PDB file of C-alpha atoms in Angstrom:
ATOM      1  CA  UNK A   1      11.807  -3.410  21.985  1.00  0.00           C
ATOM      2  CA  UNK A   2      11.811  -1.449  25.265  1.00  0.00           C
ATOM      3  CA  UNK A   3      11.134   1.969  25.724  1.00  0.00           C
ATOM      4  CA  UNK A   4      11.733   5.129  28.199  1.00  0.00           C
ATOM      5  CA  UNK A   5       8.796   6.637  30.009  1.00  0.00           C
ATOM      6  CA  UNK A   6       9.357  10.209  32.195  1.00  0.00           C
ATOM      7  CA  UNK A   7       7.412   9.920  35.170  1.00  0.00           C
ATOM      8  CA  UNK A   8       6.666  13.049  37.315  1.00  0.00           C
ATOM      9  CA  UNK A   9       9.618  12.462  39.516  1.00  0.00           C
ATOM     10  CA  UNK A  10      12.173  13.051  36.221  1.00  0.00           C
ATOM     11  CA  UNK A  11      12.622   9.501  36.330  1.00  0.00           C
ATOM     12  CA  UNK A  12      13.078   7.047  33.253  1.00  0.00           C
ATOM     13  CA  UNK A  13      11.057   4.103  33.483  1.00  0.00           C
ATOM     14  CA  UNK A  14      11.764   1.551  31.050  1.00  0.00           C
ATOM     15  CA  UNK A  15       8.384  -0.106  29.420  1.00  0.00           C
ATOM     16  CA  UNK A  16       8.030  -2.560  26.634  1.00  0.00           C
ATOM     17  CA  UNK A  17       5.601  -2.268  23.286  1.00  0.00           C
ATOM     18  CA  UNK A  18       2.854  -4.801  25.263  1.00  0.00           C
ATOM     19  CA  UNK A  19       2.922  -1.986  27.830  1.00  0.00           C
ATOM     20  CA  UNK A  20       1.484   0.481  25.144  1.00  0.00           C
ATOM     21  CA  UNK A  21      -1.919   2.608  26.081  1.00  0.00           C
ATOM     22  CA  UNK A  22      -1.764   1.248  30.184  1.00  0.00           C
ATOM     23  CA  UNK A  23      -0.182   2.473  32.945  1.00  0.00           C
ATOM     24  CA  UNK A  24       3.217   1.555  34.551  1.00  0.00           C
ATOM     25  CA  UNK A  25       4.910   1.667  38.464  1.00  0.00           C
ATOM     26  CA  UNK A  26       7.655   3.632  38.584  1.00  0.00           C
ATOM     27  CA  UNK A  27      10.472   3.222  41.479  1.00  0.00           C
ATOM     28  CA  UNK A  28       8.973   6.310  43.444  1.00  0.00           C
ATOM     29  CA  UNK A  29       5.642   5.009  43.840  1.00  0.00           C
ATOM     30  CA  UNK A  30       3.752   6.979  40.993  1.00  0.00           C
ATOM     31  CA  UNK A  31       2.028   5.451  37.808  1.00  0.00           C
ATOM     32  CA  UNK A  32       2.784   7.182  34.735  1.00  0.00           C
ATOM     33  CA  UNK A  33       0.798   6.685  31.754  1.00  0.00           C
ATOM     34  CA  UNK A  34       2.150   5.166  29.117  1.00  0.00           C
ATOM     35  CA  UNK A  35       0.968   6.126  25.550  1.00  0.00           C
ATOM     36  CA  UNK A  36       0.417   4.144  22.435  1.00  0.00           C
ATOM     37  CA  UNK A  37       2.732   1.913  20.475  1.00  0.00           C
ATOM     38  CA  UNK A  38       2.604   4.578  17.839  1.00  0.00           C
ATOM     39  CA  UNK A  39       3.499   7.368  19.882  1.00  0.00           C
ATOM     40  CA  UNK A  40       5.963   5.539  21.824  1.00  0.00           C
ATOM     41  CA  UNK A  41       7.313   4.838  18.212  1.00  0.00           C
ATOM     42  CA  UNK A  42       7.507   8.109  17.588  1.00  0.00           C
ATOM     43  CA  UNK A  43       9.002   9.742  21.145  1.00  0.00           C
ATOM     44  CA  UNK A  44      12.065   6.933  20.249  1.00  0.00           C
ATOM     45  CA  UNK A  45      12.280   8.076  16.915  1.00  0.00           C
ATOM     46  CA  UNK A  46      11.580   4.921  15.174  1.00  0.00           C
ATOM     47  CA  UNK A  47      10.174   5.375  11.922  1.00  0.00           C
ATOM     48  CA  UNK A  48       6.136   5.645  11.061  1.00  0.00           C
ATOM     49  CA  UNK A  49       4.734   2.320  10.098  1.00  0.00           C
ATOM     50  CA  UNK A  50       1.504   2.999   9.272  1.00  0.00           C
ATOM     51  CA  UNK A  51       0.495   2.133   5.551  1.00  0.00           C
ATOM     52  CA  UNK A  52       0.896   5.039   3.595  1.00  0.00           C
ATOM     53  CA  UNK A  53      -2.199   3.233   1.349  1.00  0.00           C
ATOM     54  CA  UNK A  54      -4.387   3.916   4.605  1.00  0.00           C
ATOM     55  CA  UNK A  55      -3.064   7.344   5.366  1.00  0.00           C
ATOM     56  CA  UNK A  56      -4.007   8.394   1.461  1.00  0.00           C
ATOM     57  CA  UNK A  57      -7.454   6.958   1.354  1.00  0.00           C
ATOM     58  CA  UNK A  58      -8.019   8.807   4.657  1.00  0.00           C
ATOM     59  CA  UNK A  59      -6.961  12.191   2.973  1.00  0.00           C
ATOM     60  CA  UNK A  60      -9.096  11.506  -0.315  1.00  0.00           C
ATOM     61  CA  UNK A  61     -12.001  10.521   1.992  1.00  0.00           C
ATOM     62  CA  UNK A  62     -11.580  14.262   4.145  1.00  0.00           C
ATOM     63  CA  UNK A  63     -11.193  15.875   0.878  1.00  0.00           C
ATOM     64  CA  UNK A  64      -7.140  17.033   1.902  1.00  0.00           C
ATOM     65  CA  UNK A  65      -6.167  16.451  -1.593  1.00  0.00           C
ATOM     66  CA  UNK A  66      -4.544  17.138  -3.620  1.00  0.00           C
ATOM     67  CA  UNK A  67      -2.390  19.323  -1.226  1.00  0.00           C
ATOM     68  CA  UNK A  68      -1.238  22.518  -2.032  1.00  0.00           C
ATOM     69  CA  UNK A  69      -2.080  24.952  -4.850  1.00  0.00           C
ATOM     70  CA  UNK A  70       0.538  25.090  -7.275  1.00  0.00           C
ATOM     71  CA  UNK A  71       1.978  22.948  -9.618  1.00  0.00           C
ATOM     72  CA  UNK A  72       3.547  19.704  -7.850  1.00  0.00           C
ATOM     73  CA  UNK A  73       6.723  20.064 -10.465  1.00  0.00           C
ATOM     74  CA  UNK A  74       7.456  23.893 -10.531  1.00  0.00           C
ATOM     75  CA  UNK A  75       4.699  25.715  -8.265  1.00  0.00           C
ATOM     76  CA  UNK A  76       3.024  27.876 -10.809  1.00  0.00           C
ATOM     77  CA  UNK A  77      -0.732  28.452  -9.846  1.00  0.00           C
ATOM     78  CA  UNK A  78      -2.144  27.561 -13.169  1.00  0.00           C
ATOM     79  CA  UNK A  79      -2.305  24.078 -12.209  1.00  0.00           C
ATOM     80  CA  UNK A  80      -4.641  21.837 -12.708  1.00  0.00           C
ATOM     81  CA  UNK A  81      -5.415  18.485 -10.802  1.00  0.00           C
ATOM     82  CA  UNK A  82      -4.637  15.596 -12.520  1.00  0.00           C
ATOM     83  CA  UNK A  83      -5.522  11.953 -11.355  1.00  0.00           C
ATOM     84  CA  UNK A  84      -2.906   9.376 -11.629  1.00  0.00           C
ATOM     85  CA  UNK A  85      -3.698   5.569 -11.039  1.00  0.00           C
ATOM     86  CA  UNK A  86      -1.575   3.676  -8.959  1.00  0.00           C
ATOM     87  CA  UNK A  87      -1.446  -0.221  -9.201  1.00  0.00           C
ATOM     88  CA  UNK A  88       0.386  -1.358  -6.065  1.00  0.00           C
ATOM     89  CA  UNK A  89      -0.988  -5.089  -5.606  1.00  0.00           C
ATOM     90  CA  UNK A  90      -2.678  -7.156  -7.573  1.00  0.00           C
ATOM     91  CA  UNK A  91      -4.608 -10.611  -5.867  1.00  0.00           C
ATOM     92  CA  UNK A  92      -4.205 -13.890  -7.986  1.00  0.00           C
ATOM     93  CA  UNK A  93      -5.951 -17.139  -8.127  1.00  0.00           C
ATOM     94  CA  UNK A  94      -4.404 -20.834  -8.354  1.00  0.00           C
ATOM     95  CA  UNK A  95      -6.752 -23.457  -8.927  1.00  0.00           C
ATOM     96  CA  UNK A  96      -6.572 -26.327  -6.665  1.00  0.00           C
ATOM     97  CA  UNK A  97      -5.027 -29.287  -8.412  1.00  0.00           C
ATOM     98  CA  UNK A  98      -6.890 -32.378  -8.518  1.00  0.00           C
ATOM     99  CA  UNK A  99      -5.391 -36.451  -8.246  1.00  0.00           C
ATOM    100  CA  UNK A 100      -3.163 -35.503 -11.198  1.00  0.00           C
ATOM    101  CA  UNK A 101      -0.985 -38.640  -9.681  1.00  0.00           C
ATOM    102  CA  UNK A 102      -4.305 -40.918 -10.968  1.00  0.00           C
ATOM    103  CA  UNK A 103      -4.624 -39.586 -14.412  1.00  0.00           C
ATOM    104  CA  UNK A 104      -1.948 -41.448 -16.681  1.00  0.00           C
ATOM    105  CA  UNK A 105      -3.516 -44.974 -15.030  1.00  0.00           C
ATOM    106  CA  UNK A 106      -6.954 -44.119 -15.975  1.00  0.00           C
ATOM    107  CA  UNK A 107      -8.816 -44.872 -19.443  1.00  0.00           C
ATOM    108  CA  UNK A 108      -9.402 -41.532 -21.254  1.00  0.00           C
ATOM    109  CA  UNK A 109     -12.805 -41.558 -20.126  1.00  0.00           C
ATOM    110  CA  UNK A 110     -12.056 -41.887 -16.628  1.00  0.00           C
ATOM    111  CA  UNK A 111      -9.510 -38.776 -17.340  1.00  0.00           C
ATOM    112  CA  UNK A 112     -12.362 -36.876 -18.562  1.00  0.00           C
ATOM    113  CA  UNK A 113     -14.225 -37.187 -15.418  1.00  0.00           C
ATOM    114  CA  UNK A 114     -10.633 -36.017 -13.477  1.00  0.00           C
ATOM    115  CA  UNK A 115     -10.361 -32.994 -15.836  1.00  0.00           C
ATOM    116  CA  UNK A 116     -13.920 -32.087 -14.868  1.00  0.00           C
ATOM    117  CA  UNK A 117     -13.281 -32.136 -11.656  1.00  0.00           C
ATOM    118  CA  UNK A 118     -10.041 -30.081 -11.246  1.00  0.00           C
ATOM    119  CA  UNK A 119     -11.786 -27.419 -13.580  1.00  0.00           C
ATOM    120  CA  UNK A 120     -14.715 -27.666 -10.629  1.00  0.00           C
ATOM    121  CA  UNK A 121     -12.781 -27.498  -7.509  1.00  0.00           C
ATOM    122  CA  UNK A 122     -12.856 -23.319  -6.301  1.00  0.00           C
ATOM    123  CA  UNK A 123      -9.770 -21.321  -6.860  1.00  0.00           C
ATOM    124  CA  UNK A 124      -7.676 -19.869  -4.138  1.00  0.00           C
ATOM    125  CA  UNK A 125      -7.088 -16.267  -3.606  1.00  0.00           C
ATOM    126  CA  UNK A 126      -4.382 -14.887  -2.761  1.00  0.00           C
ATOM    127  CA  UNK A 127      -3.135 -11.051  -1.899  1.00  0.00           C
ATOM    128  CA  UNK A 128      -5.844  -8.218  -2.373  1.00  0.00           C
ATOM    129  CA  UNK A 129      -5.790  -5.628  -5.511  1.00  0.00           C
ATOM    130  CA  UNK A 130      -4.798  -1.968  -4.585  1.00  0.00           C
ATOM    131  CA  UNK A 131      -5.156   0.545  -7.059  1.00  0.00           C
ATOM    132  CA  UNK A 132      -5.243   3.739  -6.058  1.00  0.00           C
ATOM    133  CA  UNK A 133      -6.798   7.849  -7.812  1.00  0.00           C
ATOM    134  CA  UNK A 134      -3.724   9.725  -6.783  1.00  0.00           C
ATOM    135  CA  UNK A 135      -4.859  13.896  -7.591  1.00  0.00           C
ATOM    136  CA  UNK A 136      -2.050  15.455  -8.287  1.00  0.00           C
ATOM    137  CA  UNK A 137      -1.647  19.611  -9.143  1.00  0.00           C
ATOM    138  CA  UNK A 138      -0.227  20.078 -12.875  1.00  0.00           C
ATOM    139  CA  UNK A 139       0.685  23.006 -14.497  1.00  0.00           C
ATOM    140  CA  UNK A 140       0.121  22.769 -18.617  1.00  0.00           C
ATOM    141  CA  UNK A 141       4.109  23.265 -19.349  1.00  0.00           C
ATOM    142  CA  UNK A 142       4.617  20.337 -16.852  1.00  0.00           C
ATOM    143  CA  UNK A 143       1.525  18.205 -17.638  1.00  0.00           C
ATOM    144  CA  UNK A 144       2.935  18.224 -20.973  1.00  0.00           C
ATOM    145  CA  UNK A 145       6.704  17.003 -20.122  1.00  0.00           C
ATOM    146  CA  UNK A 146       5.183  14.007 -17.944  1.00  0.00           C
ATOM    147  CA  UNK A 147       5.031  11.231 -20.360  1.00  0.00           C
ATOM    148  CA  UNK A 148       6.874   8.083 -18.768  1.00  0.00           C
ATOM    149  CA  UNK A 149       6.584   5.776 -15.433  1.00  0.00           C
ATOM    150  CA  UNK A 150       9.607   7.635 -14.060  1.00  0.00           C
ATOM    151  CA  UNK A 151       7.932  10.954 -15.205  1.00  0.00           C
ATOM    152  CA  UNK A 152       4.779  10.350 -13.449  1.00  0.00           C
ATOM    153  CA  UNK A 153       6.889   8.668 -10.445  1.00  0.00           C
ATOM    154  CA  UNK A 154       9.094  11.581 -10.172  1.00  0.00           C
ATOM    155  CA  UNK A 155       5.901  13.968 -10.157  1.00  0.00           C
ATOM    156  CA  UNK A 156       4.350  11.469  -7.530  1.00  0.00           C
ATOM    157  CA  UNK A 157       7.559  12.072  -5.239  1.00  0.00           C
ATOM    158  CA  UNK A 158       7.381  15.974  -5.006  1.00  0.00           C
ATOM    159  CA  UNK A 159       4.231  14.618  -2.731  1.00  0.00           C
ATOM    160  CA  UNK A 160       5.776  13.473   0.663  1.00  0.00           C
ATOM    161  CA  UNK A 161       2.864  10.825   1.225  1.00  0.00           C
ATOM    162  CA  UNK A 162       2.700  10.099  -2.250  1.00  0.00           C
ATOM    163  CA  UNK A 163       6.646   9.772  -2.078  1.00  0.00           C
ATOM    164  CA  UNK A 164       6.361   7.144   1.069  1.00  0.00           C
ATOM    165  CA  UNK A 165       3.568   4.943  -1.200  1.00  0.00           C
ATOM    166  CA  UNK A 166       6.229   4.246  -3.652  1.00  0.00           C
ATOM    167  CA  UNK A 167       8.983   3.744  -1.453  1.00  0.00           C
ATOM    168  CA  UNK A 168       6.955   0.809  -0.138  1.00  0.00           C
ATOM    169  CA  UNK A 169       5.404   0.396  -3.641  1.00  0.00           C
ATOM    170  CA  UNK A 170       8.830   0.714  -5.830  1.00  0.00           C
ATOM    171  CA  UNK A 171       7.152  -1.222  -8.366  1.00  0.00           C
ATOM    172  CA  UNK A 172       3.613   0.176  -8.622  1.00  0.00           C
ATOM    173  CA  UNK A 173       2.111   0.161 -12.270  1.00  0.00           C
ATOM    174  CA  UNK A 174       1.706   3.932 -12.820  1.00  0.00           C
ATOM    175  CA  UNK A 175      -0.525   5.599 -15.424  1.00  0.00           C
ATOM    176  CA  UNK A 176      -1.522   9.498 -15.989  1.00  0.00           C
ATOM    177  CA  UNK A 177      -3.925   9.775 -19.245  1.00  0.00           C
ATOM    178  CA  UNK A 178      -3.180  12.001 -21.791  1.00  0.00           C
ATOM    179  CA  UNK A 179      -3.526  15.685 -21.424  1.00  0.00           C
ATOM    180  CA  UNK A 180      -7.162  16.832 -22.483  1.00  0.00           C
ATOM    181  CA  UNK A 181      -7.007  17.573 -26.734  1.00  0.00           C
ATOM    182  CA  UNK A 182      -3.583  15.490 -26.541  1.00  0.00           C
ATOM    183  CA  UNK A 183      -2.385  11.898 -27.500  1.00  0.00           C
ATOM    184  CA  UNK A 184       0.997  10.171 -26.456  1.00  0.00           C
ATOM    185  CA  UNK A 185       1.539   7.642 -29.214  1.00  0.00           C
TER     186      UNK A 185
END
């Protein structure tokens, strides 16, 4: 994608992402800077694509949440935080398959040997488990009303970074425990 750079002069000097954090000519003679891919991003209005799993963990880690004070639902200050888990990925394994094309030759004890093999040979792994502590500020009256997925969901929404992790998350598991001296059955 190409992007517009003012230099000094007033002039628009068109620059492409591989340009991003150097410097290019422009007509008059000059160099203008030319800033990062992410602020170039942002100065053409394209959207933010940083992972919003990255931007959360960096909040948790500086202590910036859960933000605000008041409840997340209806902004009473008698809330309390509450920590909501957030599945978004989940890694698997698939075992590498051995000379199945060999077994139904082979005597059964050759076959045993095969099976011992395949059950030998290392798995592969594949994706990378996120799970995320999402705080979240809870009022009782609210805390008590949140008992589903799309509860919880539309609690983690009224959060605008929480809102972008499920938008690229729509199918996270979600789970809130039960309020403190309460079961859901």
């Amino acid at each position: 994608m190409e992007y517009r750079v003012t230099c000094g002069c007033g002039r628009a000097v068109a620059v492409s992402e591989r340009a991003a954090g150097s410097r290019a000519a422009c007509p008059c003679g000059r160099t203008v800077d030319v800033p990062s891919l992410r602020e170039l991003r942002r100065l053409a209005g394209a959207a933010d694509t940083v992972n919003p799993v990255l931007v959360i963990e960096q909040l948790a880690a500086a202590g910036e949440l859960p933000p605000g004070r008041g409840c997340a639902r209806c902004g009473r200050d008698d809330a309390a935080t509450a920590h909501v888990t957030a599945t978004c990925e989940r890694s698997w394994t698939k075992k590498r398959d051995g000379p199945w094309w060999l077994t139904p030759a082979l005597p059964w004890f050759a076959r045993l040997f095969v099976r011992m093999a395949e059950e030998a040979a290392p798995a592969e792994r594949f994706g990378r488990d996120v799970s995320l502590r999402l705080p979240v500020r809870l009022c009782p009256a609210c805390r008590a009303e949140v008992r589903t997925r799309d509860d919880v969901a539309d609690v983690l929404r009224e959060v605008p970074i929480y809102a972008r992790l499920l938008d690229r998350y729509p199918d996270a598991a979600l789970s809130l425990p039960a309020a403190e001296g309460k079961t859901d059955a």
